[in-house]
Coordinates of C-alpha atoms in Angstrom, one line a residue:
M2 CA 19.5 37.5 -20.8
D3 CA 16.8 38.9 -18.8
A4 CA 14.6 38.7 -21.9
K5 CA 15.2 34.8 -22.2
L6 CA 15.0 34.6 -18.8
E7 CA 11.6 35.9 -18.6
A8 CA 10.2 34.0 -21.8
L9 CA 11.3 30.5 -20.3
K10 CA 9.6 31.6 -17.2
D11 CA 6.6 31.9 -18.9
L12 CA 7.2 28.8 -21.1
A13 CA 7.1 26.8 -17.9
S14 CA 4.0 28.5 -16.4
L15 CA 2.1 27.9 -19.4
S16 CA 3.1 24.5 -20.6
R17 CA 0.5 22.9 -18.1
D18 CA -1.8 24.1 -20.5
V19 CA -2.6 21.1 -23.1
T20 CA -3.8 23.2 -25.9
F21 CA -0.1 25.3 -25.5
A22 CA 1.7 22.6 -25.2
Q23 CA 0.4 20.9 -28.7
E24 CA 1.2 24.0 -30.3
F25 CA 4.3 24.3 -29.0
I26 CA 5.4 20.8 -29.9
N27 CA 4.0 21.6 -33.3
L28 CA 6.2 24.3 -34.0
D29 CA 9.3 21.1 -32.5
G30 CA 9.6 23.5 -29.8
I31 CA 10.8 20.2 -27.7
C32 CA 13.8 19.7 -29.9
L33 CA 14.8 23.0 -28.9
L34 CA 14.8 22.8 -25.4
T35 CA 16.3 19.8 -25.5
Q36 CA 19.5 21.4 -27.6
M37 CA 19.5 24.0 -25.0
V38 CA 19.9 21.3 -22.8
E39 CA 22.7 19.6 -24.7
S40 CA 24.6 22.0 -25.9
G41 CA 23.2 25.1 -24.4
T42 CA 24.7 24.7 -21.0
E43 CA 28.6 24.4 -21.8
R44 CA 28.3 28.0 -23.4
Y45 CA 25.7 29.0 -20.3
Q46 CA 28.8 28.0 -17.8
K47 CA 31.2 30.5 -19.2
L48 CA 28.9 32.9 -17.9
Q49 CA 27.9 31.3 -14.8
K50 CA 31.0 32.6 -12.7
I51 CA 29.1 36.2 -13.0
M52 CA 25.8 35.5 -13.7
K53 CA 24.9 32.4 -11.1
P54 CA 21.7 32.9 -10.1
C55 CA 20.4 33.9 -14.0
F56 CA 21.8 30.3 -14.9
G57 CA 20.0 28.3 -12.5
D58 CA 17.1 30.0 -13.1
M59 CA 17.2 29.9 -16.9
L60 CA 17.8 25.9 -16.9
S61 CA 15.2 25.3 -14.0
F62 CA 12.6 26.8 -16.0
T63 CA 13.9 24.9 -19.2
L64 CA 13.6 21.3 -17.3
T65 CA 10.7 22.6 -15.8
A66 CA 9.1 23.3 -19.1
F67 CA 10.2 20.3 -20.9
V68 CA 8.8 17.8 -17.9
E69 CA 5.1 19.9 -17.9
L70 CA 5.2 19.3 -21.9
M71 CA 6.2 15.5 -21.6
D72 CA 3.6 14.8 -19.3
H73 CA 0.9 15.4 -21.6
G74 CA 1.9 12.3 -23.6
I75 CA 2.0 14.0 -27.0
V76 CA 5.6 13.3 -27.5
S77 CA 7.0 9.4 -27.0
W78 CA 10.2 9.1 -24.2
D79 CA 12.0 6.8 -27.2
T80 CA 12.7 10.2 -29.1
F81 CA 15.5 11.5 -26.8
S82 CA 19.3 11.1 -27.8
V83 CA 22.1 9.3 -25.3
A84 CA 23.5 13.1 -25.2
F85 CA 20.5 14.3 -23.4
I86 CA 20.6 11.5 -20.8
K87 CA 24.1 11.8 -20.4
K88 CA 23.4 15.7 -19.5
I89 CA 20.6 15.3 -17.3
A90 CA 22.8 12.2 -15.7
S91 CA 25.4 14.6 -15.3
F92 CA 22.9 17.3 -13.2
V93 CA 21.9 14.1 -10.9
N94 CA 25.5 13.4 -10.2
K95 CA 26.8 16.6 -9.3
S96 CA 27.6 17.3 -5.7
A97 CA 26.7 20.8 -5.2
M98 CA 23.7 21.5 -7.8
D99 CA 20.5 23.7 -7.4
I100 CA 17.6 21.9 -5.9
S101 CA 14.8 23.0 -8.6
I102 CA 17.3 21.7 -11.4
L103 CA 18.1 18.6 -9.3
Q104 CA 14.5 17.6 -8.8
R105 CA 13.4 18.5 -12.5
S106 CA 16.2 16.1 -13.6
L107 CA 15.3 13.4 -11.0
A108 CA 12.1 13.5 -12.4
I109 CA 12.8 13.6 -16.0
L110 CA 15.2 10.2 -15.3
E111 CA 12.3 8.3 -13.6
S112 CA 9.8 9.5 -16.3
M113 CA 12.1 7.9 -18.8
V114 CA 12.4 4.8 -17.0
L115 CA 9.4 4.3 -16.4
N116 CA 7.9 5.2 -20.1
S117 CA 11.2 3.5 -22.4
H118 CA 12.9 0.0 -22.4
D119 CA 15.6 1.6 -24.4
L120 CA 15.8 4.8 -22.2
Y121 CA 15.8 2.5 -18.9
Q122 CA 18.9 0.4 -20.4
K123 CA 20.6 4.2 -21.0
V124 CA 19.6 5.6 -17.5
A125 CA 20.4 2.5 -15.7
Q126 CA 24.6 2.5 -17.0
E127 CA 24.8 6.4 -16.2
I128 CA 23.9 6.6 -12.6
T129 CA 25.4 4.3 -9.6
I130 CA 23.8 4.2 -6.1
G131 CA 26.8 5.8 -5.1
Q132 CA 25.8 8.7 -6.7
L133 CA 22.5 8.9 -5.5
I134 CA 22.9 8.1 -2.0
P135 CA 24.5 11.7 -0.8
H136 CA 20.5 13.2 -2.0
L137 CA 19.1 10.6 0.7
Q138 CA 21.9 11.8 3.1
G139 CA 20.5 15.2 2.7
T140 CA 17.9 17.0 4.2
D141 CA 15.3 18.3 1.2
Q142 CA 12.5 15.6 1.6
E143 CA 11.3 16.8 -1.8
I144 CA 15.0 15.7 -2.9
Q145 CA 15.0 12.2 -0.9
T146 CA 11.4 11.6 -2.7
Y147 CA 12.6 12.2 -6.1
T148 CA 15.8 10.0 -5.5
I149 CA 13.9 7.2 -3.8
A150 CA 11.4 7.3 -6.8
V151 CA 14.3 6.9 -9.7
I152 CA 15.6 3.9 -7.4
N153 CA 11.8 2.3 -7.5
A154 CA 11.3 3.1 -11.2
L155 CA 14.4 1.4 -12.1
F156 CA 14.0 -1.3 -9.8
L157 CA 10.3 -1.8 -11.4
K158 CA 11.7 -1.6 -15.1
A159 CA 14.5 -4.4 -13.8
P160 CA 14.3 -7.9 -15.9
D161 CA 13.5 -10.9 -13.6
E162 CA 17.1 -12.5 -13.9
R163 CA 18.6 -9.0 -12.2
R164 CA 16.3 -8.4 -9.6
Q165 CA 17.1 -12.1 -8.4
V166 CA 20.4 -11.5 -7.2
G167 CA 21.3 -13.4 -4.0
V168 CA 20.9 -11.7 -0.8
E169 CA 24.1 -12.6 0.4
S170 CA 25.7 -10.9 -2.9
S171 CA 29.3 -8.9 -2.1
V172 CA 29.3 -6.5 -5.0
D173 CA 30.4 -3.0 -3.3
I174 CA 26.9 -1.1 -3.5
L175 CA 28.9 2.0 -4.1
D176 CA 29.6 1.0 -7.2
C177 CA 26.8 -1.1 -8.4
P178 CA 24.9 -0.1 -11.5
L179 CA 21.4 0.5 -11.0
T180 CA 20.9 -2.4 -13.5
E181 CA 21.4 -4.9 -10.6
M182 CA 18.8 -3.6 -8.4
A183 CA 18.4 -6.7 -6.0
N184 CA 21.7 -6.3 -5.0
I185 CA 21.0 -2.3 -3.9
L186 CA 18.0 -3.2 -2.0
A187 CA 19.5 -6.6 0.1
Q188 CA 22.1 -4.1 1.1
K189 CA 22.6 -3.1 4.4
Q190 CA 23.8 0.4 3.7
L191 CA 21.1 1.6 1.5
R192 CA 18.2 0.1 4.0
S193 CA 20.3 1.7 7.1
I194 CA 20.3 5.2 5.3
I195 CA 16.8 5.5 4.0
L196 CA 16.3 4.3 7.6
T197 CA 18.8 6.8 9.5
H198 CA 17.9 9.8 6.9
V199 CA 14.5 9.6 5.7
I200 CA 12.0 7.6 8.2
R201 CA 13.6 8.5 11.4
A202 CA 14.5 11.6 10.8
Q203 CA 13.4 14.2 12.7
R204 CA 10.5 15.9 10.9
A205 CA 6.9 14.4 9.8
I206 CA 6.9 12.0 6.4
N207 CA 4.9 13.5 3.7
N208 CA 2.4 11.6 1.5
E209 CA 4.6 11.3 -1.7
M210 CA 7.4 9.9 0.8
A211 CA 5.0 7.9 2.2
H212 CA 4.2 6.5 -1.2
Q213 CA 7.7 6.4 -2.5
L214 CA 8.6 4.4 0.6
Y215 CA 5.4 2.1 0.6
V216 CA 6.6 1.3 -2.9
L217 CA 10.3 0.4 -2.0
Q218 CA 8.6 -2.0 0.8
V219 CA 6.2 -3.7 -2.2
L220 CA 9.1 -4.1 -4.8
T221 CA 11.5 -5.7 -2.0
F222 CA 8.8 -7.9 -0.9
N223 CA 8.2 -8.8 -4.7
L224 CA 11.6 -10.3 -4.7
L225 CA 10.1 -13.4 -2.5
E226 CA 7.9 -14.3 -5.2
D227 CA 10.1 -16.1 -7.3
R228 CA 10.6 -18.9 -4.5
M229 CA 7.1 -18.6 -3.4
M230 CA 6.1 -19.6 -7.0
T231 CA 8.7 -22.4 -7.2
K232 CA 7.4 -26.1 -6.3
M233 CA 9.6 -28.4 -4.3
D234 CA 11.3 -31.0 -6.5
P235 CA 11.1 -34.2 -4.6
Q236 CA 13.8 -35.6 -6.6
D237 CA 16.7 -33.2 -5.7
Q238 CA 18.6 -33.9 -3.3
A239 CA 20.0 -30.5 -2.8
Q240 CA 16.4 -29.6 -1.6
R241 CA 16.0 -32.5 0.6
D242 CA 19.0 -31.7 2.5
I243 CA 17.1 -28.6 3.7
I244 CA 14.6 -31.0 5.3
F245 CA 17.3 -33.1 6.4
E246 CA 19.0 -29.9 8.0
L247 CA 16.0 -29.0 10.0
R248 CA 15.6 -32.8 11.5
R249 CA 19.2 -32.7 12.1
I250 CA 19.0 -29.2 14.3
A251 CA 16.1 -30.4 15.8
F252 CA 17.0 -34.1 17.2
D253 CA 20.7 -33.4 16.9
A254 CA 21.4 -36.1 19.8
E255 CA 21.1 -39.1 18.4
S256 CA 23.4 -40.9 16.2
E257 CA 22.5 -42.2 12.7
P258 CA 22.6 -46.0 12.3
N259 CA 25.1 -47.9 10.7
N260 CA 24.8 -48.6 6.9
S261 CA 24.7 -52.5 7.2
S262 CA 22.4 -54.8 6.3
G263 CA 19.0 -54.7 7.8
S264 CA 19.8 -50.7 9.1
M265 CA 18.1 -49.4 6.3
E266 CA 14.2 -50.0 7.3
K267 CA 15.3 -48.9 10.9
R268 CA 16.6 -45.6 8.8
K269 CA 13.0 -45.2 7.1
S270 CA 11.5 -45.9 10.7
M271 CA 13.1 -43.1 12.0
Y272 CA 13.0 -40.6 9.8
T273 CA 9.5 -41.2 9.6
R274 CA 9.3 -40.6 13.2
D275 CA 10.9 -37.6 13.2
Y276 CA 9.2 -35.9 10.5
K277 CA 5.8 -36.9 12.1
K278 CA 7.4 -35.1 15.1
L279 CA 8.5 -31.7 13.0
G280 CA 4.7 -31.7 11.9
F281 CA 4.7 -32.4 8.2
I282 CA 1.9 -33.9 6.8
N283 CA 3.5 -36.5 4.8
H284 CA 5.5 -38.1 7.4
V285 CA 7.4 -40.3 4.6
N286 CA 8.5 -38.2 2.2
P287 CA 7.7 -34.3 3.4
A288 CA 9.1 -32.8 0.2
M289 CA 5.6 -32.9 -1.2
D290 CA 4.6 -30.7 1.4
F291 CA 6.3 -28.2 -0.4
T292 CA 4.8 -28.8 -4.0
Q293 CA 2.0 -26.4 -3.5
T294 CA 2.0 -22.7 -5.0
P295 CA 1.9 -20.3 -2.8
P296 CA 4.1 -20.7 -0.5
G297 CA 6.1 -22.9 -2.4
M298 CA 9.7 -23.2 -1.2
L299 CA 9.4 -19.6 0.4
A300 CA 8.0 -21.7 3.4
L301 CA 11.1 -24.3 3.7
D302 CA 13.5 -21.3 3.3
N303 CA 11.8 -19.1 6.3
M304 CA 11.9 -22.9 8.3
L305 CA 15.4 -22.9 7.4
Y306 CA 16.4 -19.2 8.7
F307 CA 14.0 -19.9 11.8
A308 CA 16.0 -23.2 12.8
K309 CA 19.7 -21.7 12.2
H310 CA 18.9 -17.6 13.4
H311 CA 16.5 -18.8 16.4
Q312 CA 17.9 -22.2 17.0
D313 CA 16.6 -22.4 20.9
A314 CA 13.0 -21.0 19.9
Y315 CA 13.2 -23.7 17.1
I316 CA 14.1 -27.0 19.2
R317 CA 11.9 -25.7 22.3
I318 CA 8.8 -25.6 20.0
V319 CA 9.4 -28.9 18.2
L320 CA 10.1 -30.9 21.0
E321 CA 7.6 -29.4 23.4
N322 CA 4.7 -30.6 20.4
S323 CA 6.4 -33.8 20.5
S324 CA 5.5 -34.3 23.5
R325 CA 1.9 -33.9 23.8
E326 CA -0.6 -35.9 22.8
D327 CA -1.2 -36.0 18.9
K328 CA -4.6 -34.3 18.7
H329 CA -2.9 -31.3 20.6
E330 CA 0.3 -30.9 19.1
C331 CA 0.6 -27.9 16.8
P332 CA 2.3 -29.0 13.4
F333 CA 5.5 -27.3 12.8
G334 CA 5.6 -28.2 9.8
R335 CA 2.0 -27.4 8.5
S336 CA 2.1 -24.0 10.7
S337 CA 5.0 -22.9 8.7
I338 CA 3.9 -23.5 5.6
E339 CA -0.1 -22.3 6.1
L340 CA 1.6 -19.2 7.9
T341 CA 4.2 -18.6 4.9
K342 CA 1.3 -18.1 2.9
M343 CA -1.0 -16.0 4.7
L344 CA 2.2 -13.7 5.3
C345 CA 2.4 -13.1 1.9
E346 CA -1.5 -12.3 1.5
I347 CA -1.0 -9.4 3.9
L348 CA 1.9 -8.3 2.6
K349 CA 0.5 -8.8 -1.1
V350 CA 4.2 -10.5 -2.4
G351 CA 4.0 -10.7 -6.1
E352 CA 1.4 -8.2 -6.6
L353 CA 2.2 -4.4 -8.4
P354 CA 2.4 -1.6 -6.3
S355 CA -0.8 0.9 -5.9
E356 CA -1.0 4.1 -7.4
T357 CA -2.3 5.8 -4.2
C358 CA -1.4 3.7 -1.2
N359 CA 0.8 5.2 1.7
D360 CA 0.6 2.3 3.8
F361 CA 4.7 1.6 4.8
H362 CA 5.8 -0.1 7.7
P363 CA 8.7 1.5 9.5
M364 CA 9.9 -1.8 11.1
F365 CA 10.2 -3.8 7.9
F366 CA 13.4 -1.3 6.8
T367 CA 15.0 -1.9 10.1
H368 CA 16.6 -5.5 9.4
D369 CA 18.1 -7.0 6.2
R370 CA 16.0 -9.9 6.2
S371 CA 12.6 -8.5 7.8
F372 CA 10.6 -11.0 6.1
E373 CA 12.4 -14.1 7.3
E374 CA 12.5 -12.0 11.1
F375 CA 8.8 -11.4 10.6
F376 CA 7.5 -15.2 10.1
C377 CA 10.0 -15.9 13.5
I378 CA 8.2 -13.6 15.4
C379 CA 4.6 -14.7 14.0
I380 CA 5.5 -18.6 14.1
Q381 CA 6.3 -18.4 17.9
L382 CA 2.9 -16.5 18.3
L383 CA 1.1 -19.0 16.3
N384 CA 2.6 -21.6 19.2
K385 CA 1.8 -19.4 21.9
T386 CA -1.8 -19.0 20.8
W387 CA -2.0 -22.8 19.9
K388 CA -1.7 -23.7 23.5
E389 CA -3.9 -20.6 24.9
M390 CA -6.8 -21.7 23.0
R391 CA -5.4 -25.1 24.0
A392 CA -6.6 -26.3 20.3
T393 CA -6.7 -29.6 18.7
S394 CA -5.7 -30.7 15.0
E395 CA -9.0 -30.0 14.1
D396 CA -8.6 -26.1 15.5
F397 CA -6.2 -25.4 12.7
N398 CA -8.0 -22.8 10.9
K399 CA -9.5 -21.3 13.5
V400 CA -5.8 -21.0 15.4
M401 CA -5.0 -19.5 12.0
Q402 CA -7.7 -17.3 11.8
V403 CA -7.0 -15.7 15.6
V404 CA -3.2 -15.5 14.6
K405 CA -3.8 -13.1 11.6
E406 CA -6.4 -10.8 13.6
Q407 CA -3.4 -10.6 16.0
V408 CA -1.2 -10.1 13.2
M409 CA -3.1 -7.6 11.5
R410 CA -4.5 -5.6 14.7
A411 CA -0.5 -5.1 15.6
L412 CA 0.4 -4.1 12.1
T413 CA -2.1 -1.4 12.3
T414 CA -0.2 0.7 15.3
K415 CA 2.9 0.5 12.4
P416 CA 5.4 -0.3 15.3
S417 CA 8.7 1.2 14.5
S418 CA 11.0 -1.9 15.3
L419 CA 10.0 -5.7 14.9
D420 CA 10.9 -5.7 18.8
Q421 CA 7.9 -3.3 19.2
F422 CA 6.2 -5.6 17.0
K423 CA 6.6 -8.5 19.0
S424 CA 5.6 -6.4 22.2
K425 CA 2.1 -5.7 20.5
L426 CA 1.7 -9.1 19.8
Q427 CA 2.5 -10.0 23.5
N428 CA -0.5 -7.4 24.3
L429 CA -2.8 -9.2 21.8
S430 CA -3.0 -12.6 23.8
Y431 CA -5.9 -14.8 22.5
T432 CA -8.2 -13.7 25.8
E433 CA -7.8 -10.2 24.7
I434 CA -8.8 -10.8 21.2
L435 CA -12.2 -12.4 22.6
K436 CA -12.5 -9.3 24.3
I437 CA -11.8 -7.2 21.8
R438 CA -14.2 -9.2 19.6
Q439 CA -17.3 -9.3 22.5
S440 CA -16.7 -5.6 22.7
E441 CA -17.1 -5.2 18.9
R442 CA -20.2 -7.4 18.7
M443 CA -21.8 -5.4 21.5
N444 CA -21.2 -2.0 19.8
Q445 CA -22.3 -3.8 16.4
E446 CA -25.2 -5.5 17.9
D447 CA -28.7 -5.1 15.8
F448 CA -31.9 -5.1 18.2
Q449 CA -34.0 -7.4 16.0
S450 CA -37.2 -6.9 18.0
R451 CA -40.4 -5.4 16.5
P452 CA -40.4 -2.6 17.8
I453 CA -36.6 -1.2 17.7
L454 CA -37.1 -2.1 13.7
E455 CA -39.9 0.2 14.0
L456 CA -38.3 2.9 15.6
K457 CA -35.3 2.4 12.9
E458 CA -37.6 2.6 10.1
K459 CA -38.7 5.8 11.5
I460 CA -35.4 7.5 12.4
Q461 CA -33.9 6.3 9.1
P462 CA -35.1 9.3 6.9
E463 CA -33.7 12.1 9.6
I464 CA -30.4 10.0 9.9
L465 CA -30.0 10.1 6.0
E466 CA -30.5 13.8 5.6
L467 CA -27.9 14.2 8.4
I468 CA -25.3 12.2 6.1
K469 CA -26.3 14.2 3.2
Q470 CA -26.4 17.7 4.8
Q471 CA -22.3 16.1 5.9
R472 CA -21.3 15.0 2.1
L473 CA -22.5 18.5 0.8
N474 CA -20.6 20.5 3.5
R475 CA -17.5 18.5 2.4
L476 CA -17.6 19.2 -1.4
V477 CA -18.2 22.5 0.0
E478 CA -15.1 22.6 1.4
G479 CA -13.8 20.9 -1.5
T480 CA -10.8 18.3 -1.9
C481 CA -7.1 18.7 -3.4
F482 CA -7.1 16.0 -6.4
R483 CA -4.2 14.4 -7.6
K484 CA -3.6 14.4 -11.6
L485 CA -2.1 10.7 -12.4
N486 CA -0.8 9.3 -15.2
C487 CA 1.0 6.5 -16.4
R488 CA 4.2 8.3 -16.4
R489 CA 4.6 10.5 -13.4
R490 CA 3.2 10.6 -9.9
Q491 CA 4.3 14.2 -8.8
D492 CA 3.3 17.5 -9.0
K493 CA 0.1 17.4 -10.5
F494 CA -2.2 19.0 -8.4
W495 CA -6.4 20.4 -9.1
Y496 CA -8.9 21.3 -7.0
C497 CA -13.0 21.1 -7.2
R498 CA -15.5 22.6 -4.8
L499 CA -18.6 23.3 -4.5
S500 CA -20.5 26.5 -4.3
P501 CA -22.0 27.0 -0.7
N502 CA -25.0 27.1 -2.6
H503 CA -24.7 24.6 -4.0
K504 CA -25.6 25.4 -7.6
V505 CA -21.7 25.6 -9.1
L506 CA -19.0 23.4 -8.7
H507 CA -15.4 25.4 -9.1
Y508 CA -12.1 23.4 -10.3
G509 CA -9.1 24.5 -11.2
D510 CA -5.2 23.6 -11.4
L511 CA -2.7 24.4 -8.8
E512 CA 0.6 24.7 -8.1
E513 CA 1.3 23.0 -5.0
S514 CA -0.5 20.6 -2.9
P515 CA -2.5 23.4 -0.8
Q516 CA -2.7 23.6 3.1
G517 CA -6.4 24.5 3.5
E518 CA -9.5 25.4 1.8
V519 CA -9.2 27.2 -1.5
P520 CA -10.7 30.1 -2.3
H521 CA -13.8 30.3 -5.4
D522 CA -12.2 33.3 -6.9
S523 CA -8.9 31.6 -7.6
L524 CA -10.3 28.7 -9.4
Q525 CA -10.8 29.4 -12.8
D526 CA -13.0 27.1 -14.5
K527 CA -16.8 26.2 -13.7
L528 CA -19.7 23.5 -13.9
P529 CA -22.9 24.3 -13.3
V530 CA -24.6 21.2 -11.2
A531 CA -27.9 21.8 -13.8
D532 CA -25.6 20.6 -16.3
I533 CA -24.1 17.5 -14.6
K534 CA -26.1 14.4 -16.9
A535 CA -24.5 11.6 -14.9
V536 CA -22.2 10.3 -12.5
V537 CA -20.1 7.2 -13.7
T538 CA -17.6 5.1 -11.3
G539 CA -14.6 2.5 -12.0
K540 CA -14.7 0.9 -15.4
D541 CA -17.1 3.1 -16.8
C542 CA -15.1 6.1 -16.2
P543 CA -13.7 8.2 -19.6
H544 CA -10.3 8.1 -18.2
M545 CA -10.3 4.4 -17.3
K546 CA -11.0 3.0 -20.5
E547 CA -8.2 5.2 -22.3
K548 CA -5.0 2.9 -23.0
G549 CA -2.2 3.4 -20.4
A550 CA -1.4 1.5 -17.2
L551 CA -3.8 2.7 -15.0
K552 CA -7.0 1.4 -16.0
Q553 CA -4.8 -1.9 -15.0
N554 CA -4.5 -0.9 -11.6
K555 CA -7.5 -2.0 -9.5
E556 CA -7.1 0.1 -6.4
V557 CA -7.1 3.3 -9.2
L558 CA -9.9 2.2 -10.7
E559 CA -11.6 1.8 -7.1
L560 CA -10.8 5.2 -6.5
A561 CA -12.0 6.7 -10.3
F562 CA -15.4 8.6 -10.8
S563 CA -16.2 10.9 -13.7
I564 CA -19.0 13.7 -14.6
L565 CA -20.5 13.4 -17.5
Y566 CA -22.1 16.6 -19.1
D567 CA -23.1 18.6 -22.3
S568 CA -22.0 16.4 -25.1
N569 CA -19.0 14.0 -25.1
C570 CA -18.0 16.4 -21.9
Q571 CA -16.0 14.9 -18.9
L572 CA -14.5 15.9 -15.8
N573 CA -12.5 13.0 -14.7
F574 CA -11.6 12.4 -11.0
I575 CA -9.4 10.1 -9.3
A576 CA -10.0 10.2 -5.3
P577 CA -7.0 10.9 -3.0
D578 CA -8.3 7.8 -1.0
K579 CA -11.2 5.6 -0.6
H580 CA -12.6 7.7 2.1
E581 CA -12.9 10.8 -0.1
Y582 CA -14.3 8.8 -3.2
C583 CA -17.5 8.2 -1.1
I584 CA -17.8 11.4 -0.2
W585 CA -17.7 12.7 -3.4
T586 CA -19.6 9.9 -5.6
D587 CA -22.5 10.4 -2.1
G588 CA -22.4 14.0 -2.4
L589 CA -22.7 14.3 -6.5
N590 CA -25.2 11.5 -6.5
A591 CA -27.2 13.6 -3.6
L592 CA -27.0 16.5 -5.9
L593 CA -28.5 14.9 -8.7
G594 CA -31.3 13.6 -6.7
K595 CA -30.0 9.7 -6.3
D596 CA -29.5 8.0 -3.4
M597 CA -26.1 7.6 -1.8
M598 CA -25.2 4.2 -2.1
S599 CA -21.3 4.0 -1.1
E600 CA -20.4 1.6 1.8
L601 CA -19.2 4.9 3.8
T602 CA -22.7 5.9 3.6
R603 CA -23.8 2.3 4.8
N604 CA -21.1 2.6 7.5
D605 CA -22.2 5.5 9.2
L606 CA -26.1 5.2 8.7
D607 CA -25.8 1.9 10.8
T608 CA -23.2 3.9 13.2
L609 CA -25.6 6.3 13.7
L610 CA -28.9 4.5 13.7
S611 CA -27.5 2.5 16.9
M612 CA -26.4 5.3 18.5
E613 CA -29.5 7.0 18.4
I614 CA -31.5 4.4 19.0
K615 CA -29.2 3.9 22.7
L616 CA -30.1 7.2 23.3
R617 CA -33.7 7.1 22.9
L618 CA -33.6 3.8 25.1
L619 CA -31.6 5.2 28.2
D620 CA -34.8 5.0 29.9
L621 CA -35.7 2.0 28.9
E622 CA -32.5 0.0 30.8
N623 CA -32.8 -2.7 32.6
I624 CA -36.1 -3.2 31.2
Q625 CA -37.2 -6.1 28.9
I626 CA -38.7 -5.2 25.5
P627 CA -40.9 -7.7 24.2
D628 CA -40.6 -8.8 20.8
A629 CA -44.6 -8.1 20.0
P630 CA -46.7 -5.6 21.2
P631 CA -48.9 -6.1 24.2
P632 CA -52.3 -7.8 23.1
I633 CA -55.1 -5.5 22.8
P634 CA -57.7 -6.2 25.8
K635 CA -60.9 -7.2 24.8
E636 CA -63.6 -5.3 24.7
P637 CA -65.8 -3.9 27.7
S638 CA -68.9 -5.2 28.0
N639 CA -70.9 -1.2 28.1
Y640 CA -69.5 2.0 27.2
D641 CA -71.8 3.1 29.5
F642 CA -69.3 5.1 31.6
V643 CA -68.0 8.9 31.6
Y644 CA -65.1 10.4 34.0
D645 CA -66.0 13.0 36.2
C646 CA -64.0 15.6 35.9
N647 CA -64.9 17.0 39.7

């Protein structure tokens, strides 16, 4: 048993190497590992009472080796049996299981779902949300991360008809199969567990957890895509009844005229008047306002939610605007439609989640109907901003731009609740936005006089050299890159850094994300800078031309770059974020004697130039600098003069 344990430990370590993995797989090693998991565990379980630590370690190393081998993409996931899936699922379903075994099992389930439609069906039948909830309620953030990753993977691969289950579904969440993902995400219990045990837990959220929460947030909002892309049918009575309900709630006091002869025209006239007060563009048939997609029927859903759940605010807004002059009224109907469209753009409803983004908002996990509540807060903000701007109908687009800026600025502060978001917006009045804009304009203002432009031209080479040195210093510090592929995102790291003499790039694989710099001598591979032929980015990178899901992801494409050296050799990178991408592409171009062309360089150059010029002009404060140099005086009538030094 000791010899077998050591062999499995070595196998888990060596399986990271693609050459070893290829040879091991050619010797039918994957089948051997799956057989050990399927049948061997029963035999080992007999020894578990007397050799429990040994048994746990053996299974952990076996699963680790399996995960590493499969990550090379050599073997198809479709080749595995139902018995193997059931065995892996059983490790997840057990209440007391070794942490490392549970981690690997969850990672395997995630990869199965992401890489095979058939396995998605089988995994979804084996796992229920009730079996995953205890892992979310635990204190190990790694286990919580893997658990949410499995939920995300199953939801991502779920057929459309299984995603569009009603939000008010009464299915028991604990017994709900993971094929019914919309039920799960719509239920209060799961959201509450994630909020309590993950987001509000007394510990920092690491990058991987932040990414999985971001993915969960995106997939949840993508449930709105169907309604967002559905046009209203003007002939559908059920849909028209929603508009009638909006009218009824706003103008409830009036009684309906009788159906007697001659009353039809009066009724139509009354409806047209009320629809105009509600702010619809088409007063006669407001259903036509909802035929544009996006936002389609989602805008009408939001309006009805606001009218029913925030009735006082709804009635106040409608009546307040209907009492103003026509040109000064804020049209509730048109505003709601455009606002819904804008919020969908901000939250990127309908787009697939990015492989690299960690931008989740805690406040969207605090309410079962977070998007609708988000809309309700923003529609009241829009009405408030309209009044502060004293806007007319001609200013509609300007108001929408200000509201978008208010919402975006409030979101950047990452409020922890919807109430906190609302409070942030209260401090971002139209007057405050004007002050912020003016301050930013003054800071970014570019002096255009000729002397200033000449001073800029003189200073610029010094600033560019300073930026170049900063980029190279950052390359010397090095960066940890994540190995991304279309199968799994977790646990694959490698580090690259430039030698202090700027002559060699050192790089190598890591077991885990480092807390600080990685020493040169621990990185086993080297690439002399002199051997670098070119640096390519985006779709020109070799690893972006390969078949796979990554090349279809725009954000990953924007973070990809490669170093080409020798013949057909390359070192492929995917930066952790846009900032690191700019640092590395600038630094590598600087090493090759090329211009640094990134957006970060342009911003740094503008900022440093502006600061340097302002420093040099401090002595000239309140002195007007002429646009042109003073004229050269006329020549003297004669040159018969000397200066008497005595």
